[in-house]
Rosetta silent file (secondary structure, phi, psi, omega in degrees, C-alpha in Angstrom):
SEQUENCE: XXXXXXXXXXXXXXXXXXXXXXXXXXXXXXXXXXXXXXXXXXXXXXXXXXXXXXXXXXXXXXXXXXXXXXXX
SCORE:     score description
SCORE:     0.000 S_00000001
   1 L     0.000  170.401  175.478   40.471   71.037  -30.548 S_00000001
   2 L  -102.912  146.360 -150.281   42.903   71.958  -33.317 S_00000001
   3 L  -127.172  130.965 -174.156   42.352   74.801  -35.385 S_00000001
   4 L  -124.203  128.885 -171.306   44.384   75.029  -38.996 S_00000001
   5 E  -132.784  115.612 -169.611   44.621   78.088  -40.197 S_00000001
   6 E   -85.450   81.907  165.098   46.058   78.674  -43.998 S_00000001
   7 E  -107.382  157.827  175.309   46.932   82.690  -44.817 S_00000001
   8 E  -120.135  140.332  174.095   48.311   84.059  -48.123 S_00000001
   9 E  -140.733  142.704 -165.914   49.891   87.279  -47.977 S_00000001
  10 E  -153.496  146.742 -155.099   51.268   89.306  -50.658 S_00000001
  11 L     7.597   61.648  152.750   53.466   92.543  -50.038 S_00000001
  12 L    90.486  -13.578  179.660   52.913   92.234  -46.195 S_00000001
  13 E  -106.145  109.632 -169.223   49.136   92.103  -46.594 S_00000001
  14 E   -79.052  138.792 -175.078   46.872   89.024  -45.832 S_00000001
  15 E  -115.295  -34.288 -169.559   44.110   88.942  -48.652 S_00000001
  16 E  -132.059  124.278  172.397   42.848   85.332  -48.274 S_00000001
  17 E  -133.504  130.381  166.343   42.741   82.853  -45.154 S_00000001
  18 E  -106.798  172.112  176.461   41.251   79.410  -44.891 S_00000001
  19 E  -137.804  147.358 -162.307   40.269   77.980  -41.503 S_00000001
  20 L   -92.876  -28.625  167.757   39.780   74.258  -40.796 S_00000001
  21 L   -56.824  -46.543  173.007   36.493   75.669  -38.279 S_00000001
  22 L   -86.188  -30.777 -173.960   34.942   77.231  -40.538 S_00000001
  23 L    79.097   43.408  165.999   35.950   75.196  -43.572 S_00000001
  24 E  -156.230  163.534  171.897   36.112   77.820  -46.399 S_00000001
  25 E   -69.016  143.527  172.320   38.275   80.331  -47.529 S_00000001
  26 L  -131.631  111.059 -167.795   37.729   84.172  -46.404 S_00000001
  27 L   -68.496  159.588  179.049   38.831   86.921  -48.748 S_00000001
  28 L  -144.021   -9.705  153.594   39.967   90.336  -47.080 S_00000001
  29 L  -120.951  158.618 -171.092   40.689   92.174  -50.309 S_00000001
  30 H   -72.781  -11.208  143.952   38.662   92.158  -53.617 S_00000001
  31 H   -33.750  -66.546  174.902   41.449   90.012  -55.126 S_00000001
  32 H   -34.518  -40.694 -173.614   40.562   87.696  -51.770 S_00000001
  33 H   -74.712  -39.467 -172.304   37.223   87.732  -52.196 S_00000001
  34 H   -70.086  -44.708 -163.600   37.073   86.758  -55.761 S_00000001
  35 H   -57.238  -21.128 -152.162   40.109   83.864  -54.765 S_00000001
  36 H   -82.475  -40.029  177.687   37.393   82.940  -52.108 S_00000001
  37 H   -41.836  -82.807  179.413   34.599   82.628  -54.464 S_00000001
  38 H   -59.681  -27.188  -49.063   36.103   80.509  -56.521 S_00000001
  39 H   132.837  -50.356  174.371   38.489   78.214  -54.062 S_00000001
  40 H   -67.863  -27.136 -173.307   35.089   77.512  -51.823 S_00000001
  41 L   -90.815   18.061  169.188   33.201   76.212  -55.214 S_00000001
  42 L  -103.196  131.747 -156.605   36.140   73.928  -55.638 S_00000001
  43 H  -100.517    0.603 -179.555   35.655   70.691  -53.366 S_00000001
  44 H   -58.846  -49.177 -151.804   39.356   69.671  -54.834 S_00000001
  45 H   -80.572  -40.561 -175.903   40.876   72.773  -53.207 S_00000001
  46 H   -77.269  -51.693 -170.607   38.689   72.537  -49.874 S_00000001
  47 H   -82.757   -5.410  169.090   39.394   69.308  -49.192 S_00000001
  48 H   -59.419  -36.039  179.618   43.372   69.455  -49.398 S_00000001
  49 H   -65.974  -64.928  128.312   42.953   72.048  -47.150 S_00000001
  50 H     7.147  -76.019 -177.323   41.413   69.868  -44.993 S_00000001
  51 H   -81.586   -7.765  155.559   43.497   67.166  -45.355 S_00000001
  52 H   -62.149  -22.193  170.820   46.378   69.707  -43.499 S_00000001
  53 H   -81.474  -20.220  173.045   44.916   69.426  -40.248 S_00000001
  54 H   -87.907  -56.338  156.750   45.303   65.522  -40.108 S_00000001
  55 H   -25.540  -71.352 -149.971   48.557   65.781  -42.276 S_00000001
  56 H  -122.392  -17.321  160.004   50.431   68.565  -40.360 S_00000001
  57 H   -55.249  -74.902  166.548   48.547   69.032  -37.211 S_00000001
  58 H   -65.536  -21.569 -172.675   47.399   66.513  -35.398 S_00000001
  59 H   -73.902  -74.043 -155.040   50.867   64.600  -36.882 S_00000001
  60 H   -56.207  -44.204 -170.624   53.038   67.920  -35.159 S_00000001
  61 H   -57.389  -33.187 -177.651   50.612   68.119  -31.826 S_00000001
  62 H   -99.154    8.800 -177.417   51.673   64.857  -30.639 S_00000001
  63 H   -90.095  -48.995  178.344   54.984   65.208  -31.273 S_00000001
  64 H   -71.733  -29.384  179.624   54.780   68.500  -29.220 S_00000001
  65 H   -38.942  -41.467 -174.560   52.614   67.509  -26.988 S_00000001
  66 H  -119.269   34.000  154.157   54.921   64.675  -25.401 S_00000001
  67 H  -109.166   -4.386  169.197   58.182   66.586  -25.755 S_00000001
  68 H   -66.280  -68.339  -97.664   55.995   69.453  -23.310 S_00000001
  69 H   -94.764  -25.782  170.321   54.480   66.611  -21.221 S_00000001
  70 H   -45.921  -26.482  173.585   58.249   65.035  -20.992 S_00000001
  71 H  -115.642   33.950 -172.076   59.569   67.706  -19.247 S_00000001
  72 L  -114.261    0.000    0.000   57.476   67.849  -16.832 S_00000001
């Protein structure tokens, strides 16, 4: 499967990441945590996220996928 994984980083440090597995946001700093809070109770913000693995994923995979399987 495909796995989409959304980090924000600020000066060099990731604070917040969402993942399309688990399907919420995961804070890594108490800034993160709070955006996390707050970003998981929104179902606006979760599902946009969401809608990036069918938007830019699965859309990208099959382009690489058959310029690997092409050269083969």
């Amino acid at each position: 499967g495909i796995e989409f994984i959304d980090s924000y980083v600020f000066n060099k440090a990731e604070y917040i990441r969402f993942n399309s597995t688990v399907g919420r946001f995961v804070g890594y700093t108490e800034h993160g945590v709070k955006n996390a809070e707050a970003w998981n109770s929104d179902a606006g913000i979760l599902g946009q996220e969401q809608a990036e693995l069918e938007r830019f994923c699965k859309h990208n995979a099959d382009i690489y996928y058959s310029a690997i399987l092409d050269k083969t």
